[in-house]
Short mmCIF file of C-alpha atoms in Angstrom, two decimals:
data_model
loop_
_atom_site.label_atom_id
_atom_site.label_comp_id
_atom_site.label_asym_id
_atom_site.label_seq_id
_atom_site.Cartn_x
_atom_site.Cartn_y
_atom_site.Cartn_z
CA MET A 1007 -21.89 30.18 -17.99
CA LYS A 1008 -22.57 28.08 -21.07
CA ASN A 1009 -25.35 29.18 -23.29
CA LEU A 1010 -26.83 26.92 -26.00
CA SER A 1011 -26.88 29.72 -28.54
CA GLY A 1012 -23.64 31.06 -27.09
CA THR A 1013 -22.36 32.50 -30.30
CA ILE A 1014 -25.32 34.84 -30.68
CA THR A 1015 -26.27 35.79 -27.11
CA LYS A 1016 -23.60 37.56 -25.13
CA GLU A 1017 -22.62 35.85 -21.95
CA ILE A 1018 -24.75 36.95 -19.03
CA ASP A 1019 -22.86 38.06 -15.97
CA ILE A 1020 -24.48 36.51 -12.93
CA LYS A 1021 -22.69 36.76 -9.61
CA SER A 1022 -23.37 34.14 -6.99
CA THR A 1023 -24.24 34.76 -3.36
CA SER A 1024 -25.58 32.84 -0.39
CA GLY A 1025 -27.92 33.36 2.53
CA ASP A 1026 -25.06 33.18 5.02
CA ILE A 1027 -24.04 36.20 7.03
CA THR A 1028 -20.33 35.89 7.77
CA PHE A 1029 -18.26 37.53 10.49
CA ALA A 1030 -16.95 40.00 7.89
CA ASN A 1031 -20.57 40.89 7.01
CA ARG A 1032 -21.35 41.47 10.67
CA MET A 1033 -18.32 43.71 11.08
CA ASP A 1034 -19.43 45.68 8.02
CA HIS A 1035 -22.94 46.06 9.47
CA PHE A 1036 -21.48 47.18 12.78
CA MET A 1037 -19.34 49.83 11.08
CA ALA A 1038 -22.32 51.00 9.02
CA ARG A 1039 -24.36 51.36 12.21
CA LEU A 1040 -21.56 53.40 13.77
CA GLY A 1041 -21.54 55.65 10.72
CA VAL A 1042 -17.93 54.77 9.86
CA ASN A 1043 -17.26 55.28 6.13
CA ARG A 1044 -20.93 56.14 5.63
CA ASN A 1045 -21.05 55.73 1.85
CA GLY A 1046 -18.66 52.82 1.62
CA HIS A 1047 -20.99 49.97 2.52
CA LEU A 1048 -21.86 48.93 -0.99
CA ILE A 1049 -21.78 45.98 -3.33
CA ALA A 1050 -21.60 45.86 -7.12
CA PRO A 1051 -24.97 46.37 -8.84
CA GLY A 1052 -26.15 43.56 -11.12
CA LEU A 1053 -27.77 40.16 -10.99
CA TYR A 1054 -26.98 37.71 -8.20
CA ALA A 1055 -27.90 34.03 -8.01
CA LEU A 1056 -28.93 32.88 -4.55
CA GLY A 1057 -28.66 29.10 -4.25
CA LYS A 1058 -29.34 27.34 -7.56
CA PRO A 1059 -32.07 29.37 -9.28
CA ALA A 1060 -33.79 28.08 -12.42
CA LYS A 1061 -35.71 29.84 -15.20
CA ASP A 1062 -38.87 29.93 -13.10
CA SER A 1063 -37.24 31.14 -9.87
CA PRO A 1064 -38.46 34.40 -8.33
CA VAL A 1065 -36.53 37.65 -8.81
CA PHE A 1066 -36.16 40.19 -6.00
CA ALA A 1067 -34.97 43.77 -6.36
CA SER A 1068 -32.62 45.29 -3.79
CA ALA A 1069 -30.36 48.28 -3.17
CA ASN A 1070 -26.58 48.03 -3.37
CA TYR A 1071 -26.27 48.94 0.33
CA THR A 1072 -24.83 45.99 2.24
CA LEU A 1073 -27.40 46.22 5.06
CA SER A 1074 -30.28 46.07 2.53
CA PHE A 1075 -28.77 43.31 0.39
CA ASP A 1076 -27.70 41.19 3.38
CA ALA A 1077 -31.13 41.52 5.03
CA LEU A 1078 -32.71 40.24 1.81
CA ARG A 1079 -30.37 37.33 1.12
CA SER A 1080 -30.40 36.13 4.72
CA ALA A 1081 -34.21 36.29 4.82
CA LEU A 1082 -34.29 34.24 1.62
CA SER A 1083 -31.79 31.69 2.95
CA GLY A 1084 -32.65 28.25 1.58
CA ILE A 1085 -34.71 29.65 -1.30
CA ASP A 1086 -33.38 29.54 -4.86
CA ALA A 1087 -33.82 32.98 -6.32
CA TYR A 1088 -32.28 35.83 -8.30
CA ILE A 1089 -31.52 39.19 -6.72
CA LEU A 1090 -31.45 42.24 -8.96
CA VAL A 1091 -29.23 44.77 -7.24
CA LEU A 1092 -29.84 48.36 -8.34
CA ASP A 1093 -27.21 51.07 -8.20
CA THR A 1094 -28.43 53.22 -5.30
CA ARG A 1095 -24.91 54.44 -4.47
CA GLY A 1096 -24.79 52.53 -1.23
CA ILE A 1097 -28.04 54.01 0.11
CA ASN A 1098 -30.87 51.91 1.58
CA VAL A 1099 -34.06 51.20 -0.38
CA TRP A 1100 -36.37 53.77 1.20
CA CYS A 1101 -33.94 56.72 1.19
CA ALA A 1102 -32.81 55.83 -2.32
CA ALA A 1103 -36.44 55.65 -3.46
CA GLY A 1104 -36.97 59.13 -1.99
CA LYS A 1105 -33.98 60.37 -3.96
CA GLY A 1106 -35.10 58.54 -7.09
CA THR A 1107 -32.01 56.32 -7.41
CA PHE A 1108 -34.08 53.29 -6.43
CA GLY A 1109 -36.45 54.26 -9.21
CA THR A 1110 -38.32 53.38 -12.37
CA ASP A 1111 -35.46 54.36 -14.71
CA GLU A 1112 -32.83 52.39 -12.80
CA ILE A 1113 -35.01 49.26 -12.64
CA VAL A 1114 -35.74 49.36 -16.37
CA ARG A 1115 -32.07 50.00 -17.16
CA ARG A 1116 -30.86 47.24 -14.83
CA ILE A 1117 -33.34 44.69 -16.25
CA GLU A 1118 -31.86 45.39 -19.68
CA THR A 1119 -28.21 45.38 -18.56
CA VAL A 1120 -28.47 41.97 -16.91
CA LYS A 1121 -30.74 40.63 -19.71
CA LEU A 1122 -33.33 39.48 -17.23
CA HIS A 1123 -35.64 38.51 -20.11
CA ASP A 1124 -33.18 35.76 -21.06
CA VAL A 1125 -32.40 34.64 -17.52
CA VAL A 1126 -35.95 33.92 -16.39
CA SER A 1127 -39.00 32.69 -18.26
CA HIS A 1128 -41.56 34.59 -16.20
CA ARG A 1129 -42.07 38.40 -16.05
CA ILE A 1130 -42.51 39.12 -12.35
CA LEU A 1131 -40.18 41.22 -10.22
CA ILE A 1132 -40.68 41.43 -6.46
CA VAL A 1133 -39.79 44.90 -5.16
CA PRO A 1134 -39.64 45.91 -1.48
CA GLN A 1135 -42.73 47.95 -0.61
CA LEU A 1136 -40.73 51.00 0.49
CA GLY A 1137 -39.22 51.16 -3.02
CA ALA A 1138 -42.66 52.28 -4.26
CA THR A 1139 -41.79 55.88 -3.39
CA GLY A 1140 -39.45 55.89 -6.39
CA VAL A 1141 -40.91 53.16 -8.57
CA SER A 1142 -44.03 53.30 -10.72
CA ALA A 1143 -45.22 49.74 -11.30
CA GLN A 1144 -47.27 50.71 -14.36
CA GLU A 1145 -44.35 52.45 -16.00
CA VAL A 1146 -41.90 49.62 -15.35
CA ARG A 1147 -44.37 47.18 -16.87
CA ALA A 1148 -44.94 49.34 -19.93
CA ARG A 1149 -41.24 49.85 -20.51
CA SER A 1150 -39.79 46.46 -19.59
CA GLY A 1151 -42.67 43.98 -19.66
CA PHE A 1152 -42.03 43.05 -16.04
CA LYS A 1153 -44.98 43.09 -13.67
CA LEU A 1154 -43.99 44.43 -10.28
CA GLU A 1155 -45.12 42.88 -7.07
CA PHE A 1156 -44.65 45.03 -3.98
CA GLY A 1157 -43.46 42.71 -1.24
CA PRO A 1158 -43.54 43.43 2.51
CA VAL A 1159 -41.75 46.37 4.15
CA ARG A 1160 -39.32 44.10 6.02
CA ALA A 1161 -37.28 41.41 4.27
CA SER A 1162 -37.75 39.14 7.29
CA ASP A 1163 -41.45 38.79 6.38
CA LEU A 1164 -40.59 37.43 2.91
CA PRO A 1165 -40.74 33.68 3.69
CA GLU A 1166 -44.27 34.18 5.06
CA TYR A 1167 -45.20 36.46 2.15
CA LEU A 1168 -44.00 33.96 -0.45
CA LYS A 1169 -46.56 31.36 0.69
CA THR A 1170 -49.47 33.39 -0.68
CA HIS A 1171 -47.84 36.45 -2.35
CA GLN A 1172 -50.20 38.54 -0.24
CA ALA A 1173 -48.85 40.79 2.48
CA THR A 1174 -50.82 41.20 5.68
CA GLU A 1175 -51.68 44.68 7.03
CA GLU A 1176 -48.93 44.23 9.59
CA MET A 1177 -46.33 43.43 6.88
CA ARG A 1178 -47.29 46.63 5.04
CA ARG A 1179 -46.74 48.96 7.99
CA VAL A 1180 -43.48 50.66 8.73
CA ARG A 1181 -42.58 50.76 12.42
CA PHE A 1182 -40.30 52.85 14.59
CA THR A 1183 -39.70 50.74 17.67
CA LEU A 1184 -37.45 51.53 20.62
CA LEU A 1185 -34.79 49.28 19.09
CA ASP A 1186 -35.15 51.01 15.69
CA ARG A 1187 -34.53 54.33 17.42
CA ILE A 1188 -31.65 53.13 19.59
CA VAL A 1189 -29.64 51.81 16.63
CA LEU A 1190 -29.73 55.31 15.13
CA ILE A 1191 -28.00 56.91 18.11
CA PRO A 1192 -24.37 56.05 17.16
CA VAL A 1193 -24.78 57.65 13.71
CA GLU A 1194 -26.31 60.78 15.27
CA MET A 1195 -23.48 60.85 17.83
CA ASN A 1196 -20.92 60.48 15.08
CA TYR A 1197 -21.85 63.89 13.65
CA ILE A 1198 -21.91 65.78 16.91
CA LEU A 1199 -19.14 64.18 18.97
CA ILE A 1200 -16.21 66.33 17.77
CA PRO A 1201 -18.11 69.68 17.93
CA MET A 1202 -19.38 68.69 21.38
CA LEU A 1203 -15.86 68.00 22.66
CA ILE A 1204 -14.48 71.23 21.16
CA VAL A 1205 -17.27 73.33 22.70
CA SER A 1206 -16.92 71.71 26.11
CA VAL A 1207 -13.13 72.12 26.15
CA ILE A 1208 -13.46 75.82 25.22
CA LEU A 1209 -16.18 76.31 27.83
CA SER A 1210 -14.15 74.70 30.58
CA LEU A 1211 -11.14 76.89 29.68
CA VAL A 1212 -12.87 80.28 29.39
CA GLY A 1213 -15.98 79.64 31.48
CA SER A 1214 -16.55 76.92 33.98
CA TYR A 1215 -16.82 73.18 34.20
CA THR A 1216 -20.51 73.67 34.88
CA ALA A 1217 -20.92 75.40 31.52
CA ALA A 1218 -19.05 72.56 29.81
CA ALA A 1219 -21.27 70.04 31.58
CA ALA A 1220 -24.34 71.98 30.45
CA ALA A 1221 -23.16 71.81 26.83
CA ILE A 1222 -22.58 68.06 27.02
CA THR A 1223 -25.94 67.60 28.77
CA VAL A 1224 -28.00 69.41 26.13
CA ILE A 1225 -26.29 67.62 23.26
CA LEU A 1226 -26.66 64.18 24.81
CA SER A 1227 -30.29 65.01 25.65
CA GLY A 1228 -30.89 65.86 21.99
CA VAL A 1229 -29.17 62.91 20.35
CA VAL A 1230 -29.48 60.12 22.93
CA LEU A 1231 -32.33 60.81 25.34
CA PHE A 1232 -34.67 62.34 22.77
CA PRO A 1233 -34.71 59.39 20.28
CA ILE A 1234 -35.28 56.95 23.14
CA LEU A 1235 -38.11 58.92 24.77
CA LEU A 1236 -39.68 60.19 21.50
CA PRO A 1237 -43.14 58.59 21.69
CA TRP A 1238 -43.55 59.21 25.41
CA ILE A 1239 -42.83 62.94 25.48
CA PRO A 1240 -46.13 64.87 25.37
CA THR A 1241 -46.89 67.15 22.35
CA THR A 1242 -46.57 66.05 18.71
CA ASP A 1243 -44.04 68.56 17.41
CA PHE A 1244 -40.41 67.53 17.67
CA SER A 1245 -39.31 71.04 18.62
CA THR A 1246 -41.68 71.30 21.58
CA LYS A 1247 -40.67 67.80 22.68
CA GLY A 1248 -37.06 69.00 22.55
CA PHE A 1249 -37.90 72.16 24.51
CA ILE A 1250 -39.46 69.98 27.22
CA ILE A 1251 -36.46 67.65 27.53
CA GLY A 1252 -33.97 70.54 27.32
CA GLY A 1253 -36.05 72.56 29.79
CA LEU A 1254 -36.00 69.79 32.37
CA MET A 1255 -32.23 69.46 32.00
CA ALA A 1256 -31.79 73.23 32.21
CA LEU A 1257 -33.91 73.34 35.35
CA SER A 1258 -31.39 71.29 37.31
CA PHE A 1259 -28.55 73.58 36.18
CA ALA A 1260 -30.64 76.67 37.00
CA MET A 1261 -31.45 75.35 40.47
CA ASN A 1262 -27.79 74.60 41.01
CA ALA A 1263 -26.84 78.17 40.01
CA PHE A 1264 -29.60 79.70 42.12
CA TYR A 1265 -29.00 77.74 45.30
CA GLY A 1266 -25.27 77.14 44.76
CA MET A 1267 -24.09 80.69 45.29
CA MET A 1268 -26.10 81.87 48.25
CA SER A 1269 -23.53 84.55 49.10
CA GLU A 1270 -24.34 86.43 45.88
CA ALA A 1271 -27.12 88.96 45.37
CA LEU A 1272 -30.53 87.57 44.47
CA TRP A 1273 -30.61 89.30 41.06
CA LEU A 1274 -27.20 87.83 40.16
CA ARG A 1275 -28.25 84.33 41.16
CA SER A 1276 -31.48 84.70 39.20
CA GLY A 1277 -29.52 86.03 36.22
CA TRP A 1278 -27.19 83.05 36.08
CA ALA A 1279 -30.08 80.64 36.57
CA LEU A 1280 -31.85 82.35 33.68
CA THR A 1281 -28.86 81.88 31.34
CA TYR A 1282 -29.25 78.11 31.62
CA MET A 1283 -32.99 78.30 31.02
CA LEU A 1284 -32.43 80.43 27.91
CA THR A 1285 -29.44 78.71 26.29
CA MET A 1286 -30.04 75.02 26.96
CA PRO A 1287 -33.61 74.21 25.79
CA PRO A 1288 -33.27 75.68 22.25
CA VAL A 1289 -30.19 73.52 21.56
CA THR A 1290 -32.00 70.31 22.51
CA ALA A 1291 -35.05 71.49 20.57
CA PHE A 1292 -32.94 72.08 17.46
CA LEU A 1293 -31.30 68.66 17.73
CA ALA A 1294 -34.74 67.11 18.25
CA LEU A 1295 -36.07 68.86 15.14
CA ASN A 1296 -33.12 67.50 13.17
CA PHE A 1297 -34.13 63.98 14.14
CA THR A 1298 -37.23 64.26 11.89
CA GLY A 1299 -35.19 63.01 8.93
CA SER A 1300 -34.37 59.78 10.75
CA THR A 1301 -37.95 58.95 11.65
CA THR A 1302 -40.38 56.94 9.56
CA PHE A 1303 -43.41 59.21 9.74
CA THR A 1304 -42.80 62.98 9.49
CA SER A 1305 -44.41 64.74 6.53
CA VAL A 1306 -42.71 67.44 4.45
CA ILE A 1307 -45.32 70.08 5.19
CA GLY A 1308 -45.25 69.30 8.92
CA VAL A 1309 -41.48 69.63 9.16
CA LYS A 1310 -41.64 72.85 7.14
CA ARG A 1311 -44.22 74.27 9.55
CA GLU A 1312 -42.02 73.28 12.48
CA ILE A 1313 -39.01 75.05 11.00
CA PHE A 1314 -40.94 78.28 10.41
CA THR A 1315 -42.65 78.18 13.80
CA TYR A 1316 -39.80 77.25 16.09
CA VAL A 1317 -36.37 77.89 14.56
CA PRO A 1318 -36.66 81.73 14.92
CA LYS A 1319 -37.76 81.26 18.55
CA MET A 1320 -34.83 78.94 19.20
CA ALA A 1321 -32.40 81.47 17.73
CA TRP A 1322 -33.85 84.36 19.78
CA MET A 1323 -33.83 82.39 23.02
CA PHE A 1324 -30.29 81.19 22.51
CA GLY A 1325 -29.08 84.63 21.38
CA ILE A 1326 -30.59 86.44 24.38
CA GLY A 1327 -29.17 83.76 26.68
CA ILE A 1328 -25.66 84.23 25.26
CA ILE A 1329 -25.92 88.04 25.60
CA LEU A 1330 -26.96 87.58 29.23
CA VAL A 1331 -23.96 85.29 29.82
CA ILE A 1332 -21.65 87.94 28.37
CA VAL A 1333 -23.23 90.77 30.41
CA LEU A 1334 -23.07 88.78 33.65
CA SER A 1335 -19.46 87.75 32.94
CA LEU A 1336 -18.45 91.37 32.29
CA LEU A 1337 -20.12 92.43 35.52
CA LYS A 1338 -18.24 89.71 37.32
CA ILE A 1339 -14.89 90.83 35.91
CA SER A 1340 -15.48 94.55 36.46
CA GLY A 1341 -16.87 93.99 39.92
CA GLY A 1342 -13.87 91.89 40.85
CA MET A 1343 -16.18 89.11 41.91
CA MET B 1281 -50.72 72.81 21.85
CA PHE B 1282 -49.76 73.68 18.29
CA ASN B 1283 -49.51 70.59 16.08
CA SER B 1284 -47.51 70.99 12.85
CA TYR B 1285 -48.58 67.57 11.61
CA ASP B 1286 -52.31 68.12 11.91
CA SER B 1287 -52.88 68.44 8.17
CA ASN B 1288 -50.96 67.63 5.00
CA THR B 1289 -51.08 67.96 1.21
CA LEU B 1290 -52.69 64.58 0.46
CA LYS B 1291 -55.71 64.89 -1.86
CA TYR B 1292 -57.80 61.99 -3.11
CA ASP B 1293 -60.65 62.00 -5.60
CA PRO B 1294 -62.74 58.83 -5.11
CA ARG B 1295 -64.60 59.50 -8.40
CA LEU B 1296 -61.45 58.51 -10.32
CA CYS B 1297 -60.77 55.38 -8.26
CA ILE B 1298 -60.95 52.03 -10.06
CA ASN B 1299 -60.19 50.14 -6.83
CA CYS B 1300 -57.02 48.47 -8.07
CA GLY B 1301 -55.76 48.35 -4.48
CA MET B 1302 -52.35 49.77 -5.28
CA CYS B 1303 -52.52 52.70 -2.81
CA SER B 1304 -53.09 50.47 0.18
CA LYS B 1305 -50.31 48.13 -0.99
CA VAL B 1306 -47.66 50.85 -1.21
CA CYS B 1307 -48.67 53.00 1.79
CA PRO B 1308 -46.49 52.33 4.85
CA HIS B 1309 -48.98 54.00 7.21
CA GLY B 1310 -52.34 52.45 6.34
CA VAL B 1311 -53.80 55.73 5.05
CA PHE B 1312 -56.06 53.95 2.53
CA ASN B 1313 -58.46 51.07 2.92
CA THR B 1314 -59.42 49.25 -0.27
CA SER B 1315 -61.81 46.64 1.02
CA GLY B 1316 -64.88 48.55 -0.21
CA LYS B 1317 -66.05 49.50 -3.71
CA VAL B 1318 -63.54 52.33 -3.96
CA ALA B 1319 -60.51 53.18 -1.86
CA GLN B 1320 -61.31 55.06 1.35
CA LEU B 1321 -59.11 57.62 3.08
CA VAL B 1322 -59.24 56.06 6.52
CA ASN B 1323 -56.24 57.67 8.21
CA PRO B 1324 -55.22 60.83 6.28
CA LYS B 1325 -53.35 62.36 9.23
CA ALA B 1326 -50.88 59.45 9.20
CA CYS B 1327 -49.71 60.43 5.69
CA MET B 1328 -45.99 61.30 5.59
CA GLU B 1329 -46.14 62.56 1.99
CA CYS B 1330 -43.73 59.94 0.63
CA GLY B 1331 -45.59 59.99 -2.69
CA ALA B 1332 -45.68 56.22 -3.29
CA CYS B 1333 -49.49 56.17 -3.75
CA GLN B 1334 -49.48 59.10 -6.18
CA LEU B 1335 -46.74 57.50 -8.26
CA ASN B 1336 -48.52 54.15 -8.40
CA CYS B 1337 -52.15 55.25 -8.83
CA PRO B 1338 -53.05 54.35 -12.44
CA THR B 1339 -55.87 56.92 -12.68
CA LYS B 1340 -54.12 59.83 -10.96
CA ALA B 1341 -56.81 59.95 -8.30
CA ILE B 1342 -54.22 60.80 -5.63
CA LYS B 1343 -52.22 64.02 -5.40
CA VAL B 1344 -49.61 64.83 -2.79
CA ASP B 1345 -46.67 67.25 -2.61
CA SER B 1346 -44.15 64.57 -1.86
CA GLY B 1347 -40.66 64.95 -0.55
CA VAL B 1348 -38.41 64.18 2.35
CA GLY B 1349 -39.70 65.24 5.77
CA CYS B 1350 -36.26 66.00 7.10
CA ALA B 1351 -35.48 69.27 8.90
CA SER B 1352 -31.72 69.18 8.45
CA ALA B 1353 -32.09 68.63 4.68
CA MET B 1354 -34.47 71.60 4.44
CA ILE B 1355 -32.35 73.87 6.63
CA TRP B 1356 -29.23 72.99 4.62
CA ALA B 1357 -31.06 73.61 1.38
CA ALA B 1358 -32.14 77.03 2.69
CA VAL B 1359 -28.60 77.86 3.82
CA ARG B 1360 -27.17 76.91 0.43
CA GLY B 1361 -29.94 78.74 -1.40
CA GLN B 1362 -31.31 75.61 -3.07
CA LYS B 1363 -35.01 75.39 -3.77
CA GLU B 1364 -35.42 71.65 -3.38
CA ALA B 1365 -34.31 69.82 -0.29
CA THR B 1366 -32.73 66.49 -1.03
CA CYS B 1367 -32.41 63.75 1.50
CA GLY B 1368 -29.98 64.71 4.26
CA CYS B 1369 -27.95 61.58 3.75
CA GLY B 1370 -27.21 63.03 0.32
CA SER B 1371 -25.21 65.96 1.67
CA SER B 1372 -22.21 63.73 2.03
CA CYS B 1373 -22.82 61.64 -1.07
CA ASP B 1374 -23.83 64.48 -3.41
CA SER B 1375 -20.21 64.84 -4.42
CA LYS B 1376 -19.51 61.14 -4.34
CA PRO B 1377 -21.53 59.86 -7.31
CA GLU B 1378 -19.02 61.39 -9.72
CA ILE B 1379 -16.18 59.58 -8.03
CA LEU B 1380 -18.17 56.36 -8.20
CA GLN B 1381 -19.14 56.94 -11.81
CA ILE B 1382 -15.51 57.27 -12.86
CA GLY B 1383 -14.44 54.16 -11.02
CA LYS B 1384 -17.44 52.17 -12.16
CA LYS B 1385 -17.08 49.63 -14.90
CA GLU B 1386 -20.28 48.65 -16.58
CA SER B 1387 -20.75 46.42 -19.57
#
């Protein structure tokens, strides 16, 4: 890049980008959604030129997570603009803002590093609304001279937003649609798949295939069924929602145990049925509670209350259930049944 | 049925409000309405304690104990004996920044 006063001003490093999403980009997004190489979906922080921006072109801030950056540049396709990519260590805007990496300090530092004052003639930086959790507009202005404009929550609303620079109520609201919840399932599965397989293999070797099936059922109920059904399960607490889903699943196993071994004594059939009712629901409830971090609306104090209220109950239920399994198994062995 | 999300730590003092409109701009859940003379708390129960309004209120009229409403982050923090829970997605990248820092070349 040639600069008129080139001898004095250091060359400004501006990378170029486009609004096109290539096949390689799509593959990268797919892998990110699967949770493969979770922290590896990043691009270099710095200033990017989209199209052929001039001194008066708008500047947008983004995270250096490929899904964030690509959503922004594709939404801005056909618009000449600069994109200021912050170093959020490959984390999306909202999570990074919560951690403080998409924050006041990083914005001020990045503005200086890329010499934004020399690149554009205006002093306006458009920041995604969800970045506000980590960014103080007043402080950025005081320290860098740049006035922040909080754009819409979703990059896809930007073309509409840019017409008036006013976001509608709808653009300012975060959502958590069925599709939003479904795309999270592979990442949740990614964490639990191996433990689930190990547990079910052990259970089918030392216990029964039914026990292995019960383990797979509770885990899938917690990480697949629960996110899908979330808004439709009665009660507000995630744990109680999980208890409901897990309880319904356990019921079918309990019925199967109760009516499946009619030759056994009533107390033995009831005992085995009870083991399912005690061990299965708390597992689903715990997995459901762990989904709070993936949602867009749970408060800190609420989640804290849930942990204190339900986690001890889950542990007790599960513990008593396991003891009952052991006692019944010992009786079975000793009785030669 | 017990509702853990019935109340939260959001506190707002309308006497300090200068009606700049910032709170309603940054809130993702429409907790504030700024169409009147001062901002109104119209939907306090929807607050998720993200802290964006507190950070961007120029007169400090809003107070909230902000943080990440994530059970696994809190449980992990408790297990490890940490006081502050950091975002769950950090558990895997807590160790990674150093690696990135070393490999990073900045002008």
